[in-house]
Coordinates of C-alpha atoms and ligand atoms in Angstrom, one line a residue:
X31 CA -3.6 32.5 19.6
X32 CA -3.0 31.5 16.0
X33 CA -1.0 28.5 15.7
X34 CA -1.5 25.3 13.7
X35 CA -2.1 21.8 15.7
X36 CA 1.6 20.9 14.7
X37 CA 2.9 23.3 17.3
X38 CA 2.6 20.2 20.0
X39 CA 6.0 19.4 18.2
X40 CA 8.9 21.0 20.7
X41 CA 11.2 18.8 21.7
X42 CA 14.0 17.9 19.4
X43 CA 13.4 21.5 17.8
X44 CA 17.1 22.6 17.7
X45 CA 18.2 19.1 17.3
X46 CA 21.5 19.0 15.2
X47 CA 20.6 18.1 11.9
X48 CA 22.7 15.0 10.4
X49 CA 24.5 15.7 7.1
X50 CA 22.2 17.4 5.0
X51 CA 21.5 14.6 2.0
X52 CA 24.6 14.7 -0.5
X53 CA 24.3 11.4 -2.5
X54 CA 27.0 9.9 -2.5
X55 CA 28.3 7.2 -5.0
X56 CA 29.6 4.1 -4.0
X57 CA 29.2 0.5 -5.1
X58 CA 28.1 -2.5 -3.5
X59 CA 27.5 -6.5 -3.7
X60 CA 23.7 -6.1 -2.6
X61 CA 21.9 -8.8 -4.5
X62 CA 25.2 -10.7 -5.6
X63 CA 25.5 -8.3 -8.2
X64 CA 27.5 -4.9 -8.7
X65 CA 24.9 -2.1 -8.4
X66 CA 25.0 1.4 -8.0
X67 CA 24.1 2.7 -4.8
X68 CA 22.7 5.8 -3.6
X69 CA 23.2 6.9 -0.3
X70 CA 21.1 9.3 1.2
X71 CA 21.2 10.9 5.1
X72 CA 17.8 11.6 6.1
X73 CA 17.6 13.3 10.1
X74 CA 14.1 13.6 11.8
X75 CA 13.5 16.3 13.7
X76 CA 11.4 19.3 14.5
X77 CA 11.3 22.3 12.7
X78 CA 9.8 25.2 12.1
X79 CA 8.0 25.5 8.6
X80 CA 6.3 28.4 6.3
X81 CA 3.9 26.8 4.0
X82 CA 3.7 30.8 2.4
X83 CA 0.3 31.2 4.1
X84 CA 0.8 32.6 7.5
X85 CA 1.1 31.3 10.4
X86 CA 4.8 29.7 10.4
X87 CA 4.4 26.6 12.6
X88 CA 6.6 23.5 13.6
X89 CA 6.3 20.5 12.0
X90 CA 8.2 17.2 12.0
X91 CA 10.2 16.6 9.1
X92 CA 13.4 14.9 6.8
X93 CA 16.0 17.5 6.8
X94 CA 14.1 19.9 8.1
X95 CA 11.9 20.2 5.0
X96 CA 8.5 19.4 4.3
X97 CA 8.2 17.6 2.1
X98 CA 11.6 15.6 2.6
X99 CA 13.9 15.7 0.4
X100 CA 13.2 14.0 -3.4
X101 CA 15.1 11.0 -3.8
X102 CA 15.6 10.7 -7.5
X103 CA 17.2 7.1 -8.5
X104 CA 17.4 4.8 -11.7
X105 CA 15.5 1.7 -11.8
X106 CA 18.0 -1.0 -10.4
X107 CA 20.0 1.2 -8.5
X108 CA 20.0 0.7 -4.5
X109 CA 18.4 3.2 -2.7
X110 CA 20.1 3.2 0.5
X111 CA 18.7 5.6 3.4
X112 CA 21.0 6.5 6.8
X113 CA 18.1 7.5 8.9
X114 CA 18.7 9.6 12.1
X115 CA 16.1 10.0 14.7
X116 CA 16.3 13.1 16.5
X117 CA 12.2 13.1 17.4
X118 CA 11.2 12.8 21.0
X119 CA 9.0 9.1 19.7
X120 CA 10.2 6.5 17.3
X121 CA 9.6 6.8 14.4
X122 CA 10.4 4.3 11.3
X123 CA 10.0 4.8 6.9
X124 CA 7.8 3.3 5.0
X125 CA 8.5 3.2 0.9
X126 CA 4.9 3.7 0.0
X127 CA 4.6 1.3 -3.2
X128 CA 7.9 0.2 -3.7
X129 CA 7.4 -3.7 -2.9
X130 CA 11.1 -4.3 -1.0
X131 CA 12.1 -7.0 1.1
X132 CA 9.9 -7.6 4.1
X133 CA 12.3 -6.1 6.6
X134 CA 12.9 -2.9 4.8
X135 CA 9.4 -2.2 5.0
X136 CA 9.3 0.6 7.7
X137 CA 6.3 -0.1 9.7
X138 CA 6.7 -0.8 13.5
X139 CA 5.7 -3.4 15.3
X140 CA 5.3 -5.5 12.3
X141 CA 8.5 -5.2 10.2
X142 CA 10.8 -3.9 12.3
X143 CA 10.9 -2.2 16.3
X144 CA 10.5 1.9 15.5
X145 CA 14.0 3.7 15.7
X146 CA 14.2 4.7 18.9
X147 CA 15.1 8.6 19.6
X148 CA 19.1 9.4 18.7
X149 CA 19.0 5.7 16.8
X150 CA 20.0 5.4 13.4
X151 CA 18.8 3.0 11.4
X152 CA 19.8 2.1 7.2
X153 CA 17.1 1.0 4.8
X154 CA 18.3 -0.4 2.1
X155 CA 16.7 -1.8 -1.3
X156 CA 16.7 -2.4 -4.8
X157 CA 15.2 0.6 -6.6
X158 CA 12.1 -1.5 -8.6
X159 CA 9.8 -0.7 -10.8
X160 CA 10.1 2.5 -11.7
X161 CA 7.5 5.1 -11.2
X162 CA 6.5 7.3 -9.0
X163 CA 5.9 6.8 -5.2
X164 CA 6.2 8.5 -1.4
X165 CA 8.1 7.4 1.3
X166 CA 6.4 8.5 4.6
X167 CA 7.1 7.4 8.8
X168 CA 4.5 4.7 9.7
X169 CA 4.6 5.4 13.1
X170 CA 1.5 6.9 14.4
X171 CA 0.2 10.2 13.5
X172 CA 4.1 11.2 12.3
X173 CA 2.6 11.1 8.0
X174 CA 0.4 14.1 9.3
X175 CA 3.1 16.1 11.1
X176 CA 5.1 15.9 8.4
X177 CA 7.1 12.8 7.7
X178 CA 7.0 12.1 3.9
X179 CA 8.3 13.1 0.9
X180 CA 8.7 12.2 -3.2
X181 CA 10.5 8.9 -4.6
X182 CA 11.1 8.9 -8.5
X183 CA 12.5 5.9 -10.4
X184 CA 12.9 6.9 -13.7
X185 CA 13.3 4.1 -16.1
X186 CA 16.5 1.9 -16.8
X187 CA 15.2 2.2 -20.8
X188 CA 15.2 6.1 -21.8
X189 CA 11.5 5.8 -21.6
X190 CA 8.9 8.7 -23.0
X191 CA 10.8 12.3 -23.3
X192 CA 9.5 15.2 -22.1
X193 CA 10.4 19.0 -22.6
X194 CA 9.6 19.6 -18.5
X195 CA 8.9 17.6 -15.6
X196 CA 7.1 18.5 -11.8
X197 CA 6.8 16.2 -9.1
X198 CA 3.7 17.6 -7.3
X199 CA 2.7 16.5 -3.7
X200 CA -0.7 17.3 -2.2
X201 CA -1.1 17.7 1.5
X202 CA -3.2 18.8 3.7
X203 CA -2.9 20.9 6.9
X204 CA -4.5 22.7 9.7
X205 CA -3.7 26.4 9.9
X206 CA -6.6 28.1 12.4
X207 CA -6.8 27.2 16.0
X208 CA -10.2 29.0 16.7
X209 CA -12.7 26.7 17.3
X210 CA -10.3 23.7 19.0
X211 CA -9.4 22.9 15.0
X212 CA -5.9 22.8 16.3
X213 CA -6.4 20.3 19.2
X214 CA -8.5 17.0 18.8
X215 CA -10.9 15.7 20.5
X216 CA -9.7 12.1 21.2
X217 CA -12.7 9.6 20.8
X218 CA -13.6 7.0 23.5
X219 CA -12.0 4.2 23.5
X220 CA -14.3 3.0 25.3
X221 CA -16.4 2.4 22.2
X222 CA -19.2 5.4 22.8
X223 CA -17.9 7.6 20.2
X224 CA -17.4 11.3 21.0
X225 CA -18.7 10.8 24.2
X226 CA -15.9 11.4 25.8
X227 CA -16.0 15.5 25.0
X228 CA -12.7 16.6 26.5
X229 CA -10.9 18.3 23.8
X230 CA -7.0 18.3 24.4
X231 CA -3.7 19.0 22.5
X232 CA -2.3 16.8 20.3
X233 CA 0.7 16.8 22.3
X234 CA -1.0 13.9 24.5
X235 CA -2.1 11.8 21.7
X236 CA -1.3 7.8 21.6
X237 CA -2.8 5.2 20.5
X238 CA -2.7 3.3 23.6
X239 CA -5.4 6.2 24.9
X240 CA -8.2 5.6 21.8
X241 CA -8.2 6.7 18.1
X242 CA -8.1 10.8 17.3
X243 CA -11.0 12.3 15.9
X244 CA -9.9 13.8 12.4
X245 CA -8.6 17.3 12.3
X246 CA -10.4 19.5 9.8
X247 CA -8.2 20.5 7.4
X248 CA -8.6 24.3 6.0
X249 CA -5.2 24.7 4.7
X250 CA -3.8 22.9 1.8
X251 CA -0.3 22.7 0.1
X252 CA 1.3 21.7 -2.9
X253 CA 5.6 20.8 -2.4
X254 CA 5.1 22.4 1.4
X255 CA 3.9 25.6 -0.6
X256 CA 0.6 27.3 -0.2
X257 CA -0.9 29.6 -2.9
X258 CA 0.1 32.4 -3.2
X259 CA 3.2 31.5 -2.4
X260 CA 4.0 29.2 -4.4
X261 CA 6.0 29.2 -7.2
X262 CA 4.2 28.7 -10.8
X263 CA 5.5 25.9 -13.1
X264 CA 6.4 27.5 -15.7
X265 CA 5.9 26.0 -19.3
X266 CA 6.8 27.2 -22.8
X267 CA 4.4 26.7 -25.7
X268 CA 4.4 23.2 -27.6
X269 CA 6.4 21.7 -24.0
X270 CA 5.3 18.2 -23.5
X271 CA 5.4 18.4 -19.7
X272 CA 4.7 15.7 -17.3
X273 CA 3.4 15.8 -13.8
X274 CA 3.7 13.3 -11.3
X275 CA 0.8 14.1 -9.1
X276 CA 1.1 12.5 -5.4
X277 CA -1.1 12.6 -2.6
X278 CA 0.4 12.0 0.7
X279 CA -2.1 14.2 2.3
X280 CA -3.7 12.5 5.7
X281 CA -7.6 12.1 4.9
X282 CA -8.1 14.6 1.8
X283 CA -9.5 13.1 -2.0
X284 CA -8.7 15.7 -4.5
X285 CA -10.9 16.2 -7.7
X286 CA -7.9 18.4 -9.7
X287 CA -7.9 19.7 -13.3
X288 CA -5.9 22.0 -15.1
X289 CA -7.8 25.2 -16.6
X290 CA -7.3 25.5 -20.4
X291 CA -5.9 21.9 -20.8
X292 CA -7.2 18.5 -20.8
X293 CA -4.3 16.0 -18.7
X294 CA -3.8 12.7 -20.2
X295 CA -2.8 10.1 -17.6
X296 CA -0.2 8.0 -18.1
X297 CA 0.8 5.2 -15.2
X298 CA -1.3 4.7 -11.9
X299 CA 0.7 3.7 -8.5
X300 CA 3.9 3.5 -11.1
X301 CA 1.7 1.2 -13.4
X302 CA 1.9 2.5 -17.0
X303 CA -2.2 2.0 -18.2
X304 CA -3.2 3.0 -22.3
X305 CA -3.3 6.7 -22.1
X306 CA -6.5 8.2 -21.2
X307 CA -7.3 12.0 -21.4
X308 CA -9.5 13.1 -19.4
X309 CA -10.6 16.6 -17.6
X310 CA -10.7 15.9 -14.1
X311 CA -8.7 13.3 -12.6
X312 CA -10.0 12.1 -8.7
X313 CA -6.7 10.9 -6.4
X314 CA -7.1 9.5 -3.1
X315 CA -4.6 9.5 -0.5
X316 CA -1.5 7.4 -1.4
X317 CA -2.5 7.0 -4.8
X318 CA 0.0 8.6 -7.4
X319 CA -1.0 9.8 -11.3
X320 CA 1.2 10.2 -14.0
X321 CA 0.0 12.5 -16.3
X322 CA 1.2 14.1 -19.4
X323 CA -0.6 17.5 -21.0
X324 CA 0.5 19.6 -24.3
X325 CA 1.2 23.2 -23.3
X326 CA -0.7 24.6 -26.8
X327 CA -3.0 26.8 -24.7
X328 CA -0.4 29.9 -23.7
X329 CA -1.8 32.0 -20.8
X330 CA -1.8 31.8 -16.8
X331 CA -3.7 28.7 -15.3
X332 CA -4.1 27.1 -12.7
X333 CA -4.2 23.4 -11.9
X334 CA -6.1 23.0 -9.1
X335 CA -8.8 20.8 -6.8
X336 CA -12.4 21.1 -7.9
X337 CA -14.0 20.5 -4.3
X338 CA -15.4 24.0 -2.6
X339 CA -12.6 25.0 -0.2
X340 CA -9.9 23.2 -1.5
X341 CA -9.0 25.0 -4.2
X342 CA -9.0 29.0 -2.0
X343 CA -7.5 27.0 0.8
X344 CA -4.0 27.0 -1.4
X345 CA -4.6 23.8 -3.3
X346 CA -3.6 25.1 -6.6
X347 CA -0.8 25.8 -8.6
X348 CA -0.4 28.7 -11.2
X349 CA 1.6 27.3 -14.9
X350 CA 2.5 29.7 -16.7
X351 CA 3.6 30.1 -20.2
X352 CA 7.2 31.7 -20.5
X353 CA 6.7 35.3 -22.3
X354 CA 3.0 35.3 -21.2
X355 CA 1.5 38.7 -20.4
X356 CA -1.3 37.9 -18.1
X357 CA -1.3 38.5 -14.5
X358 CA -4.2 36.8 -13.1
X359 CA -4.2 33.1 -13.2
X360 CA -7.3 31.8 -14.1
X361 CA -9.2 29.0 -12.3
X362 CA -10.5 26.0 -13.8
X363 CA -14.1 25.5 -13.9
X364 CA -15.6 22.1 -12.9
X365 CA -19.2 21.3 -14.1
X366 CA -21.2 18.3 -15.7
X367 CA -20.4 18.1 -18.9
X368 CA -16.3 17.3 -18.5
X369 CA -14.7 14.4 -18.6
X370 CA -13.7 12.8 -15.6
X371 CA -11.7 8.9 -16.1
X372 CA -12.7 6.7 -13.1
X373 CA -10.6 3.3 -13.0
X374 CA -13.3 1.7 -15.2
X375 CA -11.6 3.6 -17.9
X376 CA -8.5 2.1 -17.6
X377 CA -6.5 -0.8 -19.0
X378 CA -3.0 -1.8 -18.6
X379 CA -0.8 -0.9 -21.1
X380 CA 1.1 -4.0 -21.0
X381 CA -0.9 -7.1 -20.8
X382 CA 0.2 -9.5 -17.7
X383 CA 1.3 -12.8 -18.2
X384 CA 0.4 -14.8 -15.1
X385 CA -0.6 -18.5 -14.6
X386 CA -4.2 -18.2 -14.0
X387 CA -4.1 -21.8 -12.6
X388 CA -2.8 -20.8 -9.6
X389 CA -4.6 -21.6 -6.9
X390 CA -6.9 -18.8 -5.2
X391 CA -7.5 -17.7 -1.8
X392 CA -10.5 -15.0 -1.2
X393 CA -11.1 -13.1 1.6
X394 CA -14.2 -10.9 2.3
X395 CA -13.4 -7.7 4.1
X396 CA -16.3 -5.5 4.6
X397 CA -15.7 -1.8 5.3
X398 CA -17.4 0.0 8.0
X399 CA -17.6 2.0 11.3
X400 CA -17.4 5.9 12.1
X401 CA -21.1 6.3 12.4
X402 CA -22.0 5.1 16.2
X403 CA -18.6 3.9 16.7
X404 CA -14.9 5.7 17.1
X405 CA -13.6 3.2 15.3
X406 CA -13.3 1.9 11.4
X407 CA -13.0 -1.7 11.1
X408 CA -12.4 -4.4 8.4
X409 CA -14.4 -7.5 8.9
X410 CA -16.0 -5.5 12.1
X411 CA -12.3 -5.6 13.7
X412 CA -10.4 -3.4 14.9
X413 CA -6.3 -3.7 14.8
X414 CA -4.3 -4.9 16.0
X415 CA -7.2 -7.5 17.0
X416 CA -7.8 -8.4 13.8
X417 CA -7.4 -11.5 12.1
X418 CA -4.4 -11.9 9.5
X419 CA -5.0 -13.1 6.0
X420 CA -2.9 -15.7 5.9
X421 CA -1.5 -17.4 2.4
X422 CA 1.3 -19.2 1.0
X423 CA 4.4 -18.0 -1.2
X424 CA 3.0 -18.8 -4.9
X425 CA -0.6 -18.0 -4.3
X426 CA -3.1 -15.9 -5.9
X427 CA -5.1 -13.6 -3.4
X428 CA -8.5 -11.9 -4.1
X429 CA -9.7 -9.6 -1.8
X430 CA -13.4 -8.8 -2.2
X431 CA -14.1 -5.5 -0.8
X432 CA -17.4 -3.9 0.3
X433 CA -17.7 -0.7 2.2
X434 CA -20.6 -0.1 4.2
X435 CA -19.9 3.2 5.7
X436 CA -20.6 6.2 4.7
X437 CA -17.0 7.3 3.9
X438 CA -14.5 6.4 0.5
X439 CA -11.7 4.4 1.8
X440 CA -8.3 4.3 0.0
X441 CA -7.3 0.6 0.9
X442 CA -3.6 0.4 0.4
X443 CA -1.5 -3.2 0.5
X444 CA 2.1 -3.4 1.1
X445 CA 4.5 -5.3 -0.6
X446 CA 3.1 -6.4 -3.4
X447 CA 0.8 -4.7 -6.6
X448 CA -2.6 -6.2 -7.1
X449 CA -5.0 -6.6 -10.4
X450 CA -8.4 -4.4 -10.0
X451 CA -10.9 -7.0 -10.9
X452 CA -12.7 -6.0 -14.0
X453 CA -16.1 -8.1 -15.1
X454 CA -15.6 -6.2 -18.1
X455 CA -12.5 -6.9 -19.8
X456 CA -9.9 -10.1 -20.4
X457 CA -7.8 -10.6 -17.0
X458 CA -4.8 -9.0 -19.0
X459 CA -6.0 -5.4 -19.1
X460 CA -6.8 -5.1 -15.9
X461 CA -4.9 -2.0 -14.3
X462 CA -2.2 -2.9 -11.5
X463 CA -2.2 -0.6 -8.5
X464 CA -1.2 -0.4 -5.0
X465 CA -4.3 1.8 -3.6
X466 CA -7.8 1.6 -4.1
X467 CA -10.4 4.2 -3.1
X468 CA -13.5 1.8 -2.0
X469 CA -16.3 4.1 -1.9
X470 CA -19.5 4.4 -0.1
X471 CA -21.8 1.2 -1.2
X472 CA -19.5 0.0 -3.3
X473 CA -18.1 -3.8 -3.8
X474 CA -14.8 -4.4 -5.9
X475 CA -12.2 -7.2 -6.1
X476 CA -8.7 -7.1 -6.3
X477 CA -6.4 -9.7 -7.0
X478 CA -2.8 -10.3 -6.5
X479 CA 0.1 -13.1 -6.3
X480 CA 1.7 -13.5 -3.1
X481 CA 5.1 -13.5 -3.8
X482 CA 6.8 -11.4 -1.3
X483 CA 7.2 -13.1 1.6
X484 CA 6.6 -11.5 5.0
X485 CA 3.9 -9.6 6.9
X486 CA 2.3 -6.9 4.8
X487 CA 0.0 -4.4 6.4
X488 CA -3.3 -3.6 4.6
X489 CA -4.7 -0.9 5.5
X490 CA -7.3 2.4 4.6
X491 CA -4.8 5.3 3.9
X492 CA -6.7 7.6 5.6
X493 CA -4.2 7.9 8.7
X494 CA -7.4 8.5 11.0
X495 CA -9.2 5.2 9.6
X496 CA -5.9 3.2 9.9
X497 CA -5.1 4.6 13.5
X498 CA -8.7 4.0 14.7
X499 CA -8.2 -0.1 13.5
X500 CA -9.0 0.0 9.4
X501 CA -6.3 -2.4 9.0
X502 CA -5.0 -5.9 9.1
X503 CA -2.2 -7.8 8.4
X504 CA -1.2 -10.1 5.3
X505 CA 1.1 -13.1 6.3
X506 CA 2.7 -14.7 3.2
X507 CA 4.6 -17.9 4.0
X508 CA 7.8 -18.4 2.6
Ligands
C2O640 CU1 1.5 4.7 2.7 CU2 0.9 1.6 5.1 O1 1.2 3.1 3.9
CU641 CU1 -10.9 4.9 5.5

């Protein structure tokens, strides 16, 4: 039997979708002030999908899409979001990035209870900065079955023009079920790692039972299209085309470049950095990059991941020059010599005024577990029993990271944007972000103002690391 590990997913398969996502105008008082809003409907719900590569599977989804549908919005405009739970678990959003009010913050048991099935539940926020981000369910394993999608703020200002833009999402999938890819073998919980053995469908997964072993991944997908069935972008010679590159994919780094073309990146997370052109660009999972290339190089290319695998498994795009004769797309080349920008090589564009007198609060969290254990912890905890970080409204936070595992770890905080802490330069070029890969070894700071009041999850982005207790909670006293 070929079917992917999604196929658990049956009930509320059927389920009558909600309005299908017209935005609608209206206007409304939010903030004390008159601001457009944009209303979207999202339902989620079961269905089946075709990633182009065979086989067709169910997944869950927005819409009955994967990804969900884009929502496209001007800065200061309020995002509003009707969301309808038709799955058979609840389920909740999370706007990946965007720093909103506590309570609009989608993650259960922390922010808010999880929309239970046939609930319906309105987010509603200020859209701020822009940028680009994704908005995924933080309940459970739901970001891997499907549940996210593409949020784009463009500017209130006109901002930079270009000829052509692409919003690109990476994910990652499994297609095969030979070899038990498509079930999981739950680790213990009982703290003897794969001991336990038994594999099982997903269908019976919870947390309440132990952590899931990761999947392995052999399919990969770029807008919920697999090569070759995806569509090329198409570009015209001397286009200035921009791509917002996201990863939303559950436990998969992508090294990507884009044959015959060097990318120069322009905002990380949504924060615009001095442009830096580079060959390969590395993006962990809920990281975004901005980039910008010139299309002077007319042919059939492919953008793609560098990694062995990644790039046969469907992660890669064709662009292709309008009027170009060429039928084969040809595959970028990764060796020593190219460049490749690592965040050392970036500074913020626009130099942060902060008060530097502010008082400061460090926590250590060291990074580890996987090897002996089933479980990744911070501080050698695993959540929910793990300490909160607790600070006042005001303060400056540094986090002082080192991971002593052998994986990288994408540590993601919520709510707010934090400074990468960089020995090398003056405070003000340090790059703002909102995910960090930590990798093997390695120790690095980041730093950040508390001002958003609430409890803000922190937490590795790698939904397997998160689930399995790589995660804690920041309280910021109002
Ligand atoms: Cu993408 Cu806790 O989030
Ligand atoms: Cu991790």
């Amino acid at each position: 039997m070929n079917i992917n590990r999604r196929t658990f997913l049956k009930a509320g398969l059927g389920a009558a979708f909600g309005a299908c996502m017209p935005s609608i105008f209206t206007s409304s008082g939010f903030a004390g002030s008159e601001k457009k809003v944009r209303e979207f409907h999202f339902s989620a719900s079961a269905a089946k999908v075709n990633l182009g590569i065979d086989p067709e599977f169910v997944a869950w989804t927005y819409n009955g899409q994967v990804p969900g549908p884009e929502i496209r919005v001007r800065e200061g405009e309020i995002i509003r979001v009707v969301l309808k739970n038709y799955l058979p678990e609840g389920t909740t959003i999370h706007w990946h990035g965007i720093p909103v009010q506590n309570a609009m913050d989608g993650v259960p048991g922390i922010t808010q209870a999880a929309v239970k099935p046939g609930d319906t539940f309105v987010y509603e926020f200020e859209a701020k900065p822009a940028g680009s981000f994704i908005y995924h369910s933080h309940a459970k394993y739901q970001l891997d079955q499907g549940l996210y999608g593409p949020l784009v703020i463009e500017p209130s200002n006109s901002g930079e023009s270009y000829d052509r833009e692409y919003t690109l999402m990476l994910e990652d999938w499994v297609m095969k079920d030979g070899g038990g890819v498509a079930q999981t073998q739950r680790r213990s919980s009982m703290g003897h790692g794969m001991m336990g053995g038994m594999m099982r469908p997903r269908m019976d997964f919870g947390p309440e039972d132990g952590p899931l072993l990761e999947p392995v991944y052999d399919g990969y997908a770029v807008n919920g299209m697999g090569y070759p069935a995806i569509r090329p972008l198409e570009v015209k010679k001397g286009d200035k085309v921009r791509l917002r590159l996201l990863n939303s994919s559950s436990s998969t780094i992508y090294y990507l470049r884009l044959a015959g073309h060097s990318l120069t990146i322009t905002h990380l997370d949504s924060n615009p950095i001095q442009p830096v052109e580079t060959d390969v660009l590395r993006i962990g999972m809920g990281e975004r990059y901005d980039v910008k290339f010139t299309a002077d190089n007319p042919g059939n290319w492919f953008l793609a991941a560098s990694e062995e695998g990644f790039g046969e498994s469907g992660l890669r795009v064709p662009v292709r020059y309008l009027g170009v004769i060429q039928k084969e797309a040809q595959m970028p080349t990764f060796d020593r010599s190219l460049r490749f920008a690592t965040y050392e090589d970036f500074r913020a564009l626009h130099p942060a005024k902060e008060d530097p007198a502010a008082e400061e609060r460090i926590f250590s969290q060291t990074l580890s577990g996987g090897m002996h254990s089933p479980f990744w912890t911070i501080n050698g905890q695993v959540y929910p029993d793990a300490d909160p970080l607790i600070v006042r409204n005001g303060e400056r936070v540094k986090l002082s990271y080192s991971n002593h595992s052998m994986m990288p770890h994408p540590m993601h905080l919520h709510g707010h944007f934090f400074k990468v802490v960089n020995p090398a330069l003056p405070r003000e070029l340090w790059i703002s972000k909102d995910t960090l890969i930590v990798d093997h070894m390695q120790r690095i700071e980041i730093e950040f103002i508390a001002d958003n009041p609430g409890k803000w999850f922190h937490h590795c982005h790698n939904l397997y690391h998160m689930e399995a207790g790589m995660a804690n909670v920041v309280v910021c006293q109002g």
